[in-house]
Amino acid sequence: MSVLLEVERIVLRGNCSVEDAEPLVVLLQTHPDFEVDIGDTLHLHSAVLQVLLAFRPRLAGPSQDAFIQTWIVPLLTSVDGRLVPHPRPPCE
Amino acid sequence: MMDELLEQFLIEGRELVQQASDDLLALESQPSDPGRIDSAFRAVHTLKGSVALFDLAPMGKMLHCAEDMLGAVRAGHLPVTHVIIGTLLDCVTASDSWIESIERTGHLPADAAARSRSLQAAMASYLGEADYDNEARMSDAAPAWLSALIDCHHEAVTAARSAGDEITALRYVPSKDCFFLGDDPVALIRSIPALIALDIAEQEDWVIEQFNPFACNLYFEALCAMPIDKVRGIFRFVPDQTVIVNAGSKAVPAEPAGGGMSSDRTGDGAMRTLRVDAGRIDSLVDIVGELVVAKNGLAHLAQQAAATDAKLGRALAANQAKIDGLVGEMHRAIMSMRRVPLARTFQRFPRLMREIAGRLGKEISFKLVGEDVEADKSIIDSLFEPLLHILRNAADHGIEDVTGRRAAGKPPSGRITLEAMRGGDQIVIEVADDGAGIDLDKIRALAKTRSVKSESAIDALDDAAALELVFAPGFSTASAVTDMSGRGVGMDAVRTAIESMGGRVAVTSSRGVGSTVRMTLPQALVINTVITVYIGNERFGVPIDSVTETVRIAVDRIVPIRDGEAFVLRDRTIPLLRLSDLLGLARVERSGDVKLLIVISGEQRIGVEVGGFAERFDVLLRPLEGLLLGMRGVLGTAVLGDGHVLVVLNMAELIDERAFGG
């Protein structure tokens, strides 16, 4: 279990596996305004990543994991509501 | 990891070889089918990619050449001629035998480098003639998503290109159920060491209200600064969900590309099959086998209980019947998992037949029917050798040479058909040729020179029985007839192989018109119903499917004939053998009626006298092991409910021993 509920935020700690996706969905549905802390996240399973992409919560970071920080965070913090990969806007 | 990769390579490699060979053979008759050209190209291309993961340079180089050649064919720079297809088929054949060698020995055979060089030289000579426009071919094939991806990330691409890196683009659309299969697409993407761009997006719009966290709705597009084969190595377990292309100077679609993925390929309907290691299914089969034994034990207990407490006995028997039904159902379900289509074995034959015909200098048109008929994996796998032998025979001895056919007023090209049909619980496989048919005088003469039976016995045979001589041990092994058919295995080996699977084989032939070999096989192995028979105190099992009926006759209906005995059953005279004689046991005095099993041997019915019959059992037949291995006349053993071991007899073999050997 890597999804933890803390005061006003949800913490994803260590390796988030496929089992963490459902609890995360429940937490985000009950607390849509909580931010999700990915500072200590080491890996986001695709199932967990797609929850974040779908619900688009505010993120607290930076992630200590280089892959997440370089490739995933930019996808999760794009602004226009729709998921847009980071360098893509000029093309569309 | 390496072993797993290699194992996967061996499985996929075979499939790709098969695909390429099917396509090439189809192209021979339909040279202008672009779908087949594409498909062959992709198969060779993918095979080449897989080969690159291992230290198999000669194979890789040859396939590279073959790919170029198919590329040239695809671009219309090379015509589809018999010679070109032949050369490509040679490459496929070489790949096939190399894969076999890798599986057996772990490496390519010693002559691989030389064989590869000569094939490359042959292909280079055709390619040299072709006006082979690389650029045009490549730009044609670039999928639409690729240019969008490169445009969006052109800075990263330019930087990597100027650094001299080879750039590979990847589009990965995981199947919806990939999480259930244990896939984590992000983890795969993560393992790309030289990622230079990554886009992740949803396949279908998110539905927040009814969010399904278990269905993967992501797709990935990535660029990486590494060679295509390395990227393909990372994604080799999801080849059906990825398109991997070279985005450096050229672009070649790896998988059915065209313009990226069509949605139905990745939708719910796509990944409905699961590749399960056969070993796991086999262990289920073992368990269900033990269950059958345990279940039989219950029947025995119910009987014992009924003797002391009728009520308990009935209750137990009712329960036993229910378990009996469930075990049967479970057995059928598991066996159906082991069922595979005959195509698995059949598909290899068109290429082999082409080769055989070529070597014999005959024209043969080969037709396959019923590849979708299914049977147990072990049967399908064991069918290859016997079928190959029968097909070789048909091509070698059946089909006449072109002059012979003309003289007989037949079309120059001989016809051989391999056809499978369902027949109830059984499958029927026929190999038919329109050749010269079997010359019975020649068969009789050969049987005499090879001392298959005594001369007088051979002369006494009617035509149908004489035809059966081809199956007699020693008939076709005595001298290698030609290098094609005479590989030291004869039709007797074919019959043994088919019968060891619980099947039967027979041949019919008509002079000048052709021959047909007909095999009848069970769809599944493992569980047999046996009838138990007694001789004195000894108990034996006889598979029920080898017994056509059980009869009791009065002693005085048995008539002595020379040194044997016979009786008349429904106006037919049937020879009588005593099981005690067949097994070399002491005779038991006849008292009252004589009990007989009527069994079929070859085409003849024979009565086998036993001391008594008892109940029928479903048993898991265990093949003979150790000292008993190879004992003729015994199919295997089975453990009964009371813990006794029952020896299950092979009646046909016992009778053959007596008739031909003794």
mmCIF file of C-alpha atoms in Angstrom, chain B residues 42 95-96 118 198 269 275 301-302 307 311 322 324 327 330 356 366 420 429 442 489 520 551 565 572 603 612:
data_model
loop_
_atom_site.group_PDB
_atom_site.id
_atom_site.type_symbol
_atom_site.label_atom_id
_atom_site.label_comp_id
_atom_site.label_asym_id
_atom_site.label_seq_id
_atom_site.Cartn_x
_atom_site.Cartn_y
_atom_site.Cartn_z
ATOM 1 C CA ARG B 42 6.871 -8.045 -42.192
ATOM 2 C CA SER B 95 16.033 -20.095 -40.989
ATOM 3 C CA ASP B 96 13.760 -22.967 -40.059
ATOM 4 C CA SER B 118 25.852 -18.431 -50.670
ATOM 5 C CA LEU B 198 7.633 10.985 -24.537
ATOM 6 C CA GLY B 269 -12.003 -7.861 -28.378
ATOM 7 C CA ARG B 275 -0.435 -17.811 -24.037
ATOM 8 C CA LEU B 301 -15.781 -47.632 -1.138
ATOM 9 C CA ALA B 302 -19.441 -47.097 -1.955
ATOM 10 C CA ALA B 307 -22.477 -54.417 1.756
ATOM 11 C CA LYS B 311 -28.484 -46.656 3.015
ATOM 12 C CA LYS B 322 -22.088 -36.521 -8.964
ATOM 13 C CA ASP B 324 -17.954 -38.634 -11.423
ATOM 14 C CA VAL B 327 -14.572 -34.836 -12.827
ATOM 15 C CA MET B 330 -13.355 -30.867 -15.608
ATOM 16 C CA ILE B 356 10.323 -33.021 -51.977
ATOM 17 C CA PHE B 366 -0.430 -30.139 -52.895
ATOM 18 C CA ALA B 420 -8.605 -33.655 -41.969
ATOM 19 C CA ILE B 429 -6.916 -37.651 -41.640
ATOM 20 C CA LYS B 442 5.027 -56.040 -56.502
ATOM 21 C CA VAL B 489 11.240 -45.813 -41.079
ATOM 22 C CA THR B 520 -8.507 -42.292 -37.509
ATOM 23 C CA VAL B 551 -20.034 -62.468 -26.397
ATOM 24 C CA GLU B 565 -9.997 -72.685 -33.410
ATOM 25 C CA ARG B 572 -19.288 -65.096 -40.159
ATOM 26 C CA GLU B 603 -9.519 -55.439 -41.110
ATOM 27 C CA GLY B 612 -14.329 -63.708 -17.423
#
